[in-house]
CSV table of C-alpha atoms in Angstrom, one decimal:
chain,number,residue,atom,x,y,z
A,289,UNK,CA,-16.6,-0.8,5.1
A,290,UNK,CA,-12.9,-0.4,5.4
A,291,UNK,CA,-11.3,1.0,2.3
A,292,UNK,CA,-8.1,-1.0,2.8
A,293,UNK,CA,-10.1,-4.4,2.7
A,294,UNK,CA,-12.0,-3.5,-0.6
A,295,UNK,CA,-11.6,-6.4,-2.8
A,296,UNK,CA,-14.0,-4.3,-4.7
A,297,UNK,CA,-11.4,-1.6,-4.9
A,298,UNK,CA,-9.0,-3.9,-7.0
A,299,UNK,CA,-12.3,-4.9,-8.8
A,300,UNK,CA,-13.1,-1.5,-9.8
A,301,UNK,CA,-9.3,-0.8,-11.0
A,302,UNK,CA,-9.4,-3.9,-12.9
A,303,UNK,CA,-12.7,-3.2,-14.3
A,304,UNK,CA,-11.3,0.2,-15.4
A,305,UNK,CA,-8.4,-1.5,-16.9
A,306,UNK,CA,-10.7,-3.7,-19.0
A,307,UNK,CA,-12.5,-0.5,-20.1
A,308,UNK,CA,-9.1,1.3,-20.8
A,309,UNK,CA,-7.7,-1.5,-22.8
A,310,UNK,CA,-10.4,-3.7,-24.2
A,311,UNK,CA,-13.2,-1.3,-24.3
A,312,UNK,CA,-15.6,-2.9,-21.8
A,313,UNK,CA,-18.0,-0.9,-19.8
A,314,UNK,CA,-17.2,-0.6,-16.2
A,315,UNK,CA,-20.1,-0.8,-13.8
A,316,UNK,CA,-20.1,-0.2,-10.0
A,317,UNK,CA,-22.5,-2.0,-7.4
A,318,UNK,CA,-23.9,0.9,-5.1
A,319,UNK,CA,-22.0,-0.3,-2.0
A,320,UNK,CA,-18.8,0.1,-3.5
A,321,UNK,CA,-19.5,3.4,-5.5
A,322,UNK,CA,-20.5,4.8,-1.8
A,323,UNK,CA,-17.2,3.7,-0.7
A,324,UNK,CA,-15.0,5.0,-3.3
A,325,UNK,CA,-16.8,8.5,-4.0
A,326,UNK,CA,-16.8,9.1,-0.3
A,327,UNK,CA,-13.0,9.4,-0.6
A,328,UNK,CA,-12.3,10.3,-4.2
A,329,UNK,CA,-13.9,12.9,-6.4
A,330,UNK,CA,-13.2,11.5,-10.0
A,331,UNK,CA,-15.0,8.2,-9.6
A,332,UNK,CA,-17.2,8.8,-12.7
A,333,UNK,CA,-18.8,5.4,-13.0
A,334,UNK,CA,-22.4,5.6,-12.2
A,335,UNK,CA,-23.6,2.7,-9.4
A,336,UNK,CA,-26.1,-0.1,-10.7
A,337,UNK,CA,-27.8,-2.9,-9.3
A,338,UNK,CA,-27.2,-6.2,-11.2
A,339,UNK,CA,-30.4,-7.8,-12.6
A,340,UNK,CA,-31.2,-11.4,-12.8
A,341,UNK,CA,-30.9,-11.6,-16.4
A,342,UNK,CA,-27.1,-10.2,-16.0
A,343,UNK,CA,-26.4,-12.9,-13.5
A,344,UNK,CA,-27.8,-15.5,-15.8
A,345,UNK,CA,-25.2,-14.7,-18.6
A,346,UNK,CA,-22.4,-13.3,-16.4
A,347,UNK,CA,-18.9,-14.9,-16.7
A,348,UNK,CA,-16.7,-15.0,-13.8
A,349,UNK,CA,-13.0,-14.1,-14.1
A,350,UNK,CA,-10.5,-14.1,-11.4
A,351,UNK,CA,-7.6,-12.3,-12.9
A,352,UNK,CA,-4.9,-13.1,-10.1
A,353,UNK,CA,-1.5,-11.5,-11.2
A,354,UNK,CA,-1.1,-13.0,-14.6
A,355,UNK,CA,-2.1,-10.9,-17.5
A,356,UNK,CA,-1.9,-13.7,-20.0
A,357,UNK,CA,-4.7,-15.2,-18.0
A,358,UNK,CA,-6.9,-12.1,-18.9
A,359,UNK,CA,-5.9,-12.0,-22.3
A,360,UNK,CA,-6.7,-15.5,-23.0
A,361,UNK,CA,-10.1,-15.2,-21.2
A,362,UNK,CA,-10.9,-12.2,-23.1
A,363,UNK,CA,-10.0,-13.6,-26.4
A,364,UNK,CA,-12.0,-16.8,-25.9
A,365,UNK,CA,-14.9,-14.9,-24.8
A,366,UNK,CA,-15.1,-11.9,-26.6
A,367,UNK,CA,-18.4,-11.1,-28.3
A,368,UNK,CA,-19.9,-14.0,-26.2
A,369,UNK,CA,-20.3,-13.0,-22.9
A,370,UNK,CA,-20.8,-9.3,-22.5
A,371,UNK,CA,-20.9,-9.2,-18.7
A,372,UNK,CA,-17.8,-10.2,-16.6
A,373,UNK,CA,-18.0,-10.3,-12.9
A,374,UNK,CA,-14.5,-10.0,-11.2
A,375,UNK,CA,-14.1,-12.5,-8.4
A,376,UNK,CA,-11.6,-13.4,-5.6
A,377,UNK,CA,-8.9,-10.8,-5.0
A,378,UNK,CA,-7.7,-9.2,-8.3
A,379,UNK,CA,-4.8,-7.3,-6.8
A,380,UNK,CA,-3.1,-7.8,-10.2
A,381,UNK,CA,-0.7,-4.9,-10.1
A,382,UNK,CA,1.3,-5.9,-13.2
A,383,UNK,CA,-2.1,-5.5,-15.2
A,384,UNK,CA,-3.4,-2.5,-14.0
A,385,UNK,CA,0.1,-0.6,-13.7
A,386,UNK,CA,-0.3,-0.1,-17.6
A,387,UNK,CA,-3.0,2.6,-16.8
A,388,UNK,CA,-1.1,4.4,-13.7
A,389,UNK,CA,-2.1,7.9,-15.0
A,390,UNK,CA,-5.7,6.8,-15.6
A,391,UNK,CA,-5.7,5.5,-11.9
A,392,UNK,CA,-4.0,8.6,-10.5
A,393,UNK,CA,-6.8,10.7,-12.1
A,394,UNK,CA,-9.8,8.3,-10.7
A,395,UNK,CA,-8.0,8.5,-7.3
A,396,UNK,CA,-8.1,12.2,-6.9
A,397,UNK,CA,-9.0,12.9,-3.2
A,398,UNK,CA,-11.8,15.0,-2.4
A,399,UNK,CA,-11.1,18.5,-1.7
A,400,UNK,CA,-12.0,18.4,2.1
A,401,UNK,CA,-9.8,15.5,2.3
A,402,UNK,CA,-7.0,16.9,0.3
A,403,UNK,CA,-7.0,20.2,2.0
A,404,UNK,CA,-6.8,19.1,5.5
A,405,UNK,CA,-3.9,16.5,4.5
A,406,UNK,CA,-2.2,19.3,2.6
A,407,UNK,CA,-2.7,21.6,5.8
A,408,UNK,CA,-0.8,19.2,8.1
A,409,UNK,CA,2.0,18.8,5.6
A,410,UNK,CA,2.2,22.6,5.3
A,411,UNK,CA,2.4,23.1,9.0
A,412,UNK,CA,5.1,20.6,9.4
A,413,UNK,CA,7.0,22.5,6.5
A,414,UNK,CA,6.6,25.8,8.4
A,415,UNK,CA,7.7,24.4,11.6
A,416,UNK,CA,11.0,22.9,10.1
A,417,UNK,CA,11.4,25.9,7.7
A,418,UNK,CA,14.9,26.8,9.5
A,419,UNK,CA,16.1,23.4,10.6
A,420,UNK,CA,15.2,21.4,7.4
A,421,UNK,CA,14.3,24.0,4.6
A,422,UNK,CA,13.5,21.7,1.9
A,423,UNK,CA,12.6,18.5,3.6
A,424,UNK,CA,11.9,15.1,1.8
A,425,UNK,CA,8.7,13.8,3.3
A,426,UNK,CA,8.4,10.0,3.9
A,427,UNK,CA,5.4,8.1,4.6
A,428,UNK,CA,5.6,5.0,6.9
A,429,UNK,CA,2.7,2.8,7.4
A,430,UNK,CA,2.5,0.2,10.3
A,431,UNK,CA,-0.2,-2.6,10.0
A,432,UNK,CA,-0.5,-4.7,13.1
A,433,UNK,CA,-3.9,-4.9,14.7
A,434,UNK,CA,-5.7,-8.3,14.2
A,435,UNK,CA,-3.1,-9.0,11.6
A,436,UNK,CA,-0.7,-11.5,13.3
A,437,UNK,CA,-3.3,-14.0,12.9
A,438,UNK,CA,-3.7,-13.4,9.1
A,439,UNK,CA,0.0,-13.8,8.4
A,440,UNK,CA,0.1,-16.9,10.5
A,441,UNK,CA,-2.8,-18.6,8.5
A,442,UNK,CA,-1.7,-17.2,5.0
A,443,UNK,CA,2.2,-17.6,5.0
A,444,UNK,CA,3.3,-18.8,8.4
A,445,UNK,CA,4.6,-15.4,9.2
A,446,UNK,CA,4.6,-13.2,12.2
A,447,UNK,CA,4.5,-9.3,12.5
A,448,UNK,CA,7.7,-7.2,11.9
A,449,UNK,CA,9.1,-5.4,14.9
A,450,UNK,CA,10.6,-2.0,15.4
A,451,UNK,CA,13.9,-3.1,13.9
A,452,UNK,CA,12.4,-3.9,10.4
A,453,UNK,CA,11.6,-0.1,10.1
A,454,UNK,CA,15.0,1.1,11.3
A,455,UNK,CA,16.4,-1.1,8.7
A,456,UNK,CA,13.8,0.3,6.0
A,457,UNK,CA,14.9,3.8,6.8
A,458,UNK,CA,18.6,2.9,6.3
A,459,UNK,CA,17.7,1.1,3.0
A,460,UNK,CA,15.7,4.2,2.0
A,461,UNK,CA,18.4,6.5,2.7
A,462,UNK,CA,21.0,4.3,0.7
A,463,UNK,CA,18.6,4.2,-2.1
A,464,UNK,CA,18.0,8.0,-2.3
A,465,UNK,CA,21.8,8.9,-1.8
A,466,UNK,CA,22.5,7.4,-5.0
A,467,UNK,CA,20.9,10.7,-6.4
A,468,UNK,CA,20.9,12.9,-3.7
A,469,UNK,CA,23.8,12.7,-1.0
A,470,UNK,CA,22.1,15.2,1.3
A,471,UNK,CA,18.9,13.0,1.6
A,472,UNK,CA,19.5,11.7,4.9
A,473,UNK,CA,19.4,14.9,6.6
A,474,UNK,CA,16.4,16.3,4.9
A,475,UNK,CA,14.2,13.3,5.6
A,476,UNK,CA,10.9,13.8,7.6
A,477,UNK,CA,8.8,10.7,8.6
A,478,UNK,CA,4.9,10.7,9.0
A,479,UNK,CA,3.9,7.7,10.6
A,480,UNK,CA,0.3,6.4,10.1
A,481,UNK,CA,-0.8,3.0,11.9
A,482,UNK,CA,-3.7,1.2,13.2
A,483,UNK,CA,-1.8,0.7,16.5
A,484,UNK,CA,-0.6,4.2,17.0
A,485,UNK,CA,0.2,3.4,20.8
A,486,UNK,CA,2.7,0.6,19.8
A,487,UNK,CA,4.3,2.9,17.2
A,488,UNK,CA,4.9,5.9,19.7
A,489,UNK,CA,6.2,3.2,22.4
A,490,UNK,CA,8.7,1.8,20.2
A,491,UNK,CA,9.7,4.4,17.7
A,492,UNK,CA,11.1,7.0,20.2
A,493,UNK,CA,14.6,5.5,19.8
A,494,UNK,CA,14.7,6.1,15.9
A,495,UNK,CA,17.0,8.7,15.1
A,496,UNK,CA,15.1,10.3,12.6
A,497,UNK,CA,12.3,13.5,12.5
A,498,UNK,CA,9.0,11.7,13.2
A,499,UNK,CA,5.6,13.2,13.0
A,500,UNK,CA,2.2,11.4,13.9
A,501,UNK,CA,-0.6,12.8,11.6
A,502,UNK,CA,-3.2,11.5,13.7
A,503,UNK,CA,-2.2,14.2,16.5
A,504,UNK,CA,-3.2,16.9,14.2
A,505,UNK,CA,-6.3,14.7,12.7
A,506,UNK,CA,-7.8,14.7,16.3
A,507,UNK,CA,-7.9,18.3,16.5
A,508,UNK,CA,-10.0,18.6,13.2
A,509,UNK,CA,-11.9,15.1,12.7
A,510,UNK,CA,-13.9,16.4,9.9
A,511,UNK,CA,-13.2,13.6,7.4
A,512,UNK,CA,-12.6,9.7,7.7
A,513,UNK,CA,-9.4,8.8,9.4
A,514,UNK,CA,-8.5,6.3,6.8
A,515,UNK,CA,-9.1,9.0,4.1
A,516,UNK,CA,-6.9,11.1,6.0
A,517,UNK,CA,-4.1,8.8,6.5
A,518,UNK,CA,-4.2,7.5,2.9
A,519,UNK,CA,-3.8,11.2,1.6
A,520,UNK,CA,-1.2,11.8,3.6
A,521,UNK,CA,0.8,9.1,2.4
A,522,UNK,CA,0.2,9.9,-1.1
A,523,UNK,CA,1.4,13.5,-0.5
A,524,UNK,CA,4.8,12.1,0.5
A,525,UNK,CA,7.8,11.9,-1.6
A,526,UNK,CA,8.9,8.6,-0.7
A,527,UNK,CA,7.1,5.5,1.2
A,528,UNK,CA,8.0,2.6,3.7
A,529,UNK,CA,5.5,0.1,4.8
A,530,UNK,CA,5.6,-3.4,5.9
A,531,UNK,CA,2.5,-5.3,4.4
A,532,UNK,CA,-1.1,-4.8,3.5
A,533,UNK,CA,-3.3,-3.1,0.8
A,534,UNK,CA,-3.5,0.4,2.7
A,535,UNK,CA,0.2,0.7,2.9
A,536,UNK,CA,0.6,-0.4,-0.8
A,537,UNK,CA,-2.0,2.1,-2.1
A,538,UNK,CA,-0.5,5.1,0.0
A,539,UNK,CA,3.0,4.2,-1.6
A,540,UNK,CA,1.6,3.6,-5.0
A,541,UNK,CA,-0.1,6.9,-5.2
A,542,UNK,CA,2.7,8.8,-3.6
A,543,UNK,CA,5.3,7.4,-6.4
A,544,UNK,CA,9.0,8.0,-5.3
A,545,UNK,CA,10.9,5.2,-3.8
A,546,UNK,CA,9.3,2.7,-1.7
A,547,UNK,CA,10.6,0.1,0.8
A,548,UNK,CA,8.5,-3.0,1.7
A,549,UNK,CA,8.8,-6.6,3.4
A,550,UNK,CA,9.2,-9.7,1.7
A,551,UNK,CA,10.1,-13.2,3.2
A,552,UNK,CA,7.4,-12.3,6.1
A,553,UNK,CA,6.9,-16.1,6.7
A,554,UNK,CA,7.7,-19.6,5.1
A,555,UNK,CA,4.8,-19.6,2.9
A,556,UNK,CA,4.0,-17.9,-0.4
A,557,UNK,CA,2.9,-14.2,-0.2
A,558,UNK,CA,0.8,-13.5,-3.2
A,559,UNK,CA,0.6,-10.0,-2.4
A,560,UNK,CA,4.3,-9.3,-2.7
A,561,UNK,CA,4.8,-11.7,-5.7
A,562,UNK,CA,2.0,-9.7,-7.7
A,563,UNK,CA,4.2,-6.4,-6.8
A,564,UNK,CA,7.4,-8.0,-7.7
A,565,UNK,CA,5.8,-8.9,-11.1
A,566,UNK,CA,4.9,-5.7,-11.9
A,567,UNK,CA,8.6,-4.7,-11.7
A,568,UNK,CA,7.5,-1.2,-10.4
A,569,UNK,CA,10.5,1.5,-10.5
A,570,UNK,CA,12.3,2.4,-7.4
A,571,UNK,CA,10.5,-0.5,-5.2
A,572,UNK,CA,12.8,-2.1,-3.0
A,573,UNK,CA,12.3,-5.2,-1.0
A,574,UNK,CA,14.1,-6.1,2.3
A,575,UNK,CA,13.4,-9.1,4.7
A,576,UNK,CA,10.7,-8.8,7.2
A,577,UNK,CA,12.8,-10.2,9.9
A,578,UNK,CA,16.5,-10.2,10.8
A,579,UNK,CA,18.2,-13.4,10.0
A,580,UNK,CA,18.4,-15.8,13.1
A,581,UNK,CA,21.3,-15.7,15.3
A,582,UNK,CA,23.2,-18.7,15.2
A,583,UNK,CA,24.5,-20.0,18.6
A,584,UNK,CA,28.2,-20.1,19.1
A,585,UNK,CA,29.8,-23.5,18.9
A,586,UNK,CA,30.8,-25.3,22.1
A,587,UNK,CA,34.2,-26.5,22.3
A,588,UNK,CA,34.3,-27.5,25.9
A,589,UNK,CA,33.9,-31.2,25.2
A,590,UNK,CA,37.1,-31.2,23.0
A,591,UNK,CA,39.1,-30.3,25.9
A,592,UNK,CA,39.9,-33.1,28.3
A,593,UNK,CA,40.0,-32.3,32.1
A,594,UNK,CA,43.4,-32.8,33.6
């Protein structure tokens, strides 16, 4: 089960929020517990199997991105329905960001994952110690495989191209230079992706110091690749990503400045909107695609042949 696709990941987070803010007891289904506890060491909720009695009295809640919906629901059903089943895709960033420090503790990577990712970061630092003695690490996550169709059907959108990441790097440099004028020369980029071949083919002409953590991972594949990549992103100072929940969580756990895409298509992007509603500090949105080039006007018809 892929961690980036875990509706249950958000359900767990939201359930933790309910417990943190409303004193609900958060319970995990065994499958979700197995997925989370494989990556993180502080998942302290024991798994349980839902009984028929519980199913008979459960109330279903789709929190969406609006905390008012949650407050109204809980006030209406407080004391009446002791069991709540979170449904759909509760990526309610605006809601659970209130307990960011709790999430950071819950999502502490297991020691073997953290040590492998830290080893990679330390080796890069040693390799660059004379060229860039005090590097600023930036995680770049690129989501591509099987995602074009998803963007088309959900928002009439399409995959970004390499020029998006070039603009994103410039946007991040501009953002950081507001407080650190030397940031541009100190930035080191770690590129993670589900399509590494594409990245290596098109990123070669980006004028930046780039590393692909997967090259290191293949020498010691002792943990899940997804967990390794996510931990690498969380160890970075700042983040760039295009779209998708994997990129979001890497950036969210890292903190710092984040550049991400919006206006991906003509349809509504609920994922982007929930992030915007959260008003996360130092999160900056840039267009997924460059503006279309307008054709030059043809004035030839205005001139009469002699």
